[in-house]
mmCIF file of C-alpha atoms in Angstrom:
data_model
loop_
_atom_site.group_PDB
_atom_site.id
_atom_site.type_symbol
_atom_site.label_atom_id
_atom_site.label_comp_id
_atom_site.label_asym_id
_atom_site.label_seq_id
_atom_site.Cartn_x
_atom_site.Cartn_y
_atom_site.Cartn_z
ATOM 1 C CA MET A 8 24.289 45.035 38.966
ATOM 2 C CA LYS A 9 20.579 46.086 40.069
ATOM 3 C CA LYS A 10 20.077 48.106 36.571
ATOM 4 C CA PHE A 11 20.718 44.774 34.829
ATOM 5 C CA LEU A 12 18.367 42.814 37.287
ATOM 6 C CA PHE A 13 15.647 45.256 37.003
ATOM 7 C CA GLY A 14 15.600 45.189 33.398
ATOM 8 C CA PHE A 15 15.760 41.712 33.024
ATOM 9 C CA VAL A 16 12.780 41.095 35.435
ATOM 10 C CA LEU A 17 10.931 43.984 33.461
ATOM 11 C CA GLY A 18 11.695 41.900 30.131
ATOM 12 C CA LEU A 19 10.663 38.692 31.692
ATOM 13 C CA ILE A 20 7.286 40.643 32.344
ATOM 14 C CA ALA A 21 6.864 43.081 29.652
ATOM 15 C CA ALA A 22 7.199 40.349 27.004
ATOM 16 C CA PRO A 23 3.836 38.332 27.877
ATOM 17 C CA LEU A 24 2.219 41.466 28.854
ATOM 18 C CA ALA A 25 2.069 42.599 24.938
ATOM 19 C CA LEU A 26 1.384 39.350 23.969
ATOM 20 C CA LEU A 27 -1.450 39.628 26.172
ATOM 21 C CA ALA A 28 -2.349 43.040 24.933
ATOM 22 C CA ALA A 29 -1.806 41.708 21.547
ATOM 23 C CA VAL A 30 -4.629 38.629 21.766
ATOM 24 C CA ARG A 31 -6.684 41.099 23.689
ATOM 25 C CA PHE A 32 -7.307 43.953 21.272
ATOM 26 C CA GLY A 33 -7.423 41.669 18.504
ATOM 27 C CA TRP A 34 -4.301 42.736 17.033
ATOM 28 C CA LEU A 35 -3.163 39.475 15.789
ATOM 29 C CA SER A 36 -4.158 38.308 12.346
ATOM 30 C CA VAL A 37 -6.707 35.622 12.148
ATOM 31 C CA ALA A 38 -6.597 35.347 8.382
ATOM 32 C CA ALA A 39 -5.924 31.345 7.084
ATOM 33 C CA THR A 40 -4.254 32.501 3.693
ATOM 34 C CA PRO A 41 -0.870 33.655 5.330
ATOM 35 C CA ALA A 42 1.990 31.002 5.582
ATOM 36 C CA PRO A 43 2.649 30.381 9.264
ATOM 37 C CA PRO A 44 6.141 31.490 10.434
ATOM 38 C CA ASP A 45 8.562 28.819 10.921
ATOM 39 C CA TRP A 46 9.002 28.944 14.473
ATOM 40 C CA GLU A 47 5.012 28.144 15.074
ATOM 41 C CA ARG A 48 5.140 25.306 12.610
ATOM 42 C CA ARG A 49 8.204 23.981 14.343
ATOM 43 C CA ILE A 50 6.279 23.997 17.729
ATOM 44 C CA ALA A 51 2.576 23.388 16.775
ATOM 45 C CA GLY A 52 3.793 20.304 14.868
ATOM 46 C CA GLY A 53 5.992 18.788 17.626
ATOM 47 C CA THR A 54 3.554 19.614 20.068
ATOM 48 C CA VAL A 55 0.248 17.937 17.827
ATOM 49 C CA ALA A 56 2.589 14.500 17.088
ATOM 50 C CA ARG A 57 3.537 14.320 20.784
ATOM 51 C CA ALA A 58 0.043 14.458 21.837
ATOM 52 C CA LEU A 59 -1.210 12.175 19.312
ATOM 53 C CA GLU A 60 1.526 9.647 20.183
ATOM 54 C CA ALA A 61 0.680 10.090 23.810
ATOM 55 C CA SER A 62 -3.029 9.297 23.408
ATOM 56 C CA ALA A 63 -2.412 6.317 21.427
ATOM 57 C CA THR A 64 -0.759 3.902 23.837
ATOM 58 C CA GLY A 65 -2.179 0.552 23.369
ATOM 59 C CA ILE A 66 -3.811 1.052 20.223
ATOM 60 C CA ALA A 67 -2.882 -1.247 17.230
ATOM 61 C CA ASN A 68 -3.956 -1.577 13.832
ATOM 62 C CA PRO A 69 -5.903 -4.852 13.532
ATOM 63 C CA LEU A 70 -5.702 -5.361 9.730
ATOM 64 C CA ARG A 71 -2.831 -6.824 8.019
ATOM 65 C CA PRO A 72 -1.317 -4.488 5.173
ATOM 66 C CA THR A 73 -2.547 -6.818 2.405
ATOM 67 C CA GLU A 74 -2.830 -5.690 -1.006
ATOM 68 C CA GLU A 75 -6.391 -5.389 -0.978
ATOM 69 C CA THR A 76 -6.539 -3.957 2.192
ATOM 70 C CA LEU A 77 -4.424 -1.001 0.692
ATOM 71 C CA ARG A 78 -5.942 -0.637 -2.143
ATOM 72 C CA ALA A 79 -9.600 -0.527 -0.092
ATOM 73 C CA GLY A 80 -7.504 2.364 1.992
ATOM 74 C CA MET A 81 -6.129 4.364 -0.939
ATOM 75 C CA LYS A 82 -10.042 4.154 -2.381
ATOM 76 C CA LEU A 83 -11.605 5.551 1.018
ATOM 77 C CA TYR A 84 -8.459 8.028 0.951
ATOM 78 C CA ARG A 85 -9.289 9.595 -2.346
ATOM 79 C CA GLN A 86 -12.891 9.712 -1.353
ATOM 80 C CA ASN A 87 -12.912 11.413 1.865
ATOM 81 C CA CYS A 88 -9.235 12.741 2.536
ATOM 82 C CA ALA A 89 -7.558 13.802 -0.609
ATOM 83 C CA GLY A 90 -9.495 17.185 -0.973
ATOM 84 C CA CYS A 91 -7.586 18.410 1.990
ATOM 85 C CA HIS A 92 -4.425 16.160 2.014
ATOM 86 C CA GLY A 93 -3.528 15.805 -1.540
ATOM 87 C CA ALA A 94 -3.104 13.253 -4.216
ATOM 88 C CA SER A 95 0.013 11.130 -5.586
ATOM 89 C CA GLY A 96 2.587 14.043 -6.367
ATOM 90 C CA ARG A 97 -0.521 16.558 -6.156
ATOM 91 C CA PRO A 98 -1.033 18.836 -3.282
ATOM 92 C CA SER A 99 -4.842 19.889 -2.803
ATOM 93 C CA PRO A 100 -4.947 23.539 -3.464
ATOM 94 C CA TRP A 101 -7.479 24.111 -0.583
ATOM 95 C CA GLY A 102 -5.682 22.156 1.770
ATOM 96 C CA SER A 103 -2.175 23.422 1.115
ATOM 97 C CA ARG A 104 -3.095 27.286 0.577
ATOM 98 C CA GLY A 105 -6.697 27.715 2.577
ATOM 99 C CA PHE A 106 -6.257 26.266 5.722
ATOM 100 C CA TYR A 107 -4.193 27.667 8.926
ATOM 101 C CA PRO A 108 -2.383 25.742 9.928
ATOM 102 C CA ARG A 109 -1.824 24.150 6.749
ATOM 103 C CA VAL A 110 -3.024 20.939 6.193
ATOM 104 C CA PRO A 111 0.083 17.783 5.879
ATOM 105 C CA GLN A 112 0.103 17.192 2.026
ATOM 106 C CA PHE A 113 0.421 13.092 2.410
ATOM 107 C CA GLY A 114 0.167 13.198 -1.841
ATOM 108 C CA VAL A 115 3.691 14.889 -1.441
ATOM 109 C CA LEU A 116 5.003 13.702 1.580
ATOM 110 C CA PRO A 117 3.722 10.492 3.943
ATOM 111 C CA PRO A 118 2.884 10.999 7.233
ATOM 112 C CA ALA A 119 5.454 10.412 10.002
ATOM 113 C CA LEU A 120 3.047 9.548 12.627
ATOM 114 C CA SER A 121 2.462 5.892 13.526
ATOM 115 C CA GLU A 122 -0.571 3.636 12.634
ATOM 116 C CA ALA A 123 -2.192 4.279 16.269
ATOM 117 C CA ALA A 124 -1.407 8.231 16.397
ATOM 118 C CA MET A 125 -2.982 8.306 12.740
ATOM 119 C CA SER A 126 -6.137 6.465 13.910
ATOM 120 C CA VAL A 127 -6.291 8.805 17.016
ATOM 121 C CA ALA A 128 -5.946 11.828 14.587
ATOM 122 C CA ILE A 129 -8.760 10.485 12.390
ATOM 123 C CA ARG A 130 -11.204 9.629 15.132
ATOM 124 C CA ARG A 131 -10.819 12.302 17.657
ATOM 125 C CA GLY A 132 -9.934 15.039 15.212
ATOM 126 C CA ILE A 133 -7.247 17.925 15.852
ATOM 127 C CA ARG A 134 -8.491 20.800 17.541
ATOM 128 C CA TYR A 135 -7.720 24.505 16.083
ATOM 129 C CA SER A 136 -6.777 22.899 12.485
ATOM 130 C CA GLY A 137 -9.745 22.061 10.827
ATOM 131 C CA MET A 138 -9.176 18.427 11.241
ATOM 132 C CA GLY A 139 -12.648 17.073 12.160
ATOM 133 C CA ALA A 140 -13.159 13.720 14.024
ATOM 134 C CA TRP A 141 -14.624 10.992 11.950
ATOM 135 C CA ASP A 142 -16.279 9.457 14.423
ATOM 136 C CA ALA A 143 -18.070 5.951 14.244
ATOM 137 C CA GLY A 144 -21.147 7.130 12.706
ATOM 138 C CA MET A 145 -18.722 8.482 9.977
ATOM 139 C CA LEU A 146 -16.303 6.029 9.232
ATOM 140 C CA ALA A 147 -16.578 2.246 10.183
ATOM 141 C CA ASP A 148 -13.583 1.097 12.350
ATOM 142 C CA ASP A 149 -12.291 -0.960 9.974
ATOM 143 C CA ASP A 150 -12.373 1.634 6.916
ATOM 144 C CA LEU A 151 -10.402 3.338 9.385
ATOM 145 C CA TRP A 152 -7.761 1.219 9.709
ATOM 146 C CA ARG A 153 -7.704 0.532 5.737
ATOM 147 C CA VAL A 154 -6.937 4.130 5.692
ATOM 148 C CA VAL A 155 -4.265 3.852 8.134
ATOM 149 C CA ALA A 156 -2.659 0.635 6.578
ATOM 150 C CA PHE A 157 -2.414 2.663 3.205
ATOM 151 C CA LEU A 158 -0.949 6.058 4.390
ATOM 152 C CA ALA A 159 1.735 4.233 6.635
ATOM 153 C CA HIS A 160 2.840 2.146 3.767
ATOM 154 C CA LEU A 161 2.721 4.950 1.168
ATOM 155 C CA ARG A 162 6.591 4.404 0.844
ATOM 156 C CA ASP A 163 6.494 0.742 0.403
ATOM 157 C CA LEU A 164 3.479 0.073 -1.499
ATOM 158 C CA PRO A 165 2.971 -3.168 -3.331
ATOM 159 C CA PRO A 166 4.179 -2.509 -7.006
ATOM 160 C CA GLY A 167 0.334 -2.900 -8.245
ATOM 161 C CA VAL A 168 -1.055 -0.621 -5.813
ATOM 162 C CA ALA A 169 1.873 1.716 -5.620
ATOM 163 C CA ALA A 170 0.914 1.792 -9.776
ATOM 164 C CA GLU A 171 -2.945 3.017 -9.302
ATOM 165 C CA TRP A 172 -1.882 5.244 -6.948
ATOM 166 C CA ARG A 173 0.756 7.259 -9.047
ATOM 167 C CA GLY A 174 -2.207 7.075 -11.904
ATOM 168 C CA THR A 175 -0.063 5.052 -14.006
ATOM 169 C CA ARG A 176 -2.114 1.976 -14.274
#
């Protein structure tokens, strides 16, 4: 039993020390091109989503998701976001391969965040991800909310906006 306990405690200490050594001596890759491992993607993705949702308490979109609002949001998205986040059915080659972690491709898989959490991500950015902060000097509040409304309704856009998004109109 003593040997087992000793081995268990040694394992608890050795694993973190080995990780710290790998970090300290630069043995971990910093390249952006390899695909992130599944365990890293699950842990990091869940952590980011929970942090954004927690930071978004009490925030609400002041704009109604009218066809006009959604169309304006789509145009702003195309101008400012599609280069990294992709277009309808077309992932961004740059965002889907050149970033670590990979950039969510909203043209393929719409975001699962609440509107409030998306607004926090856009306004404040996301650390260590390449997602910059679009503060008030870069994107007006109403424009931010137009983009958020568009992203929040990607699955249920009005027919005219959906056709324009897909490029069939």
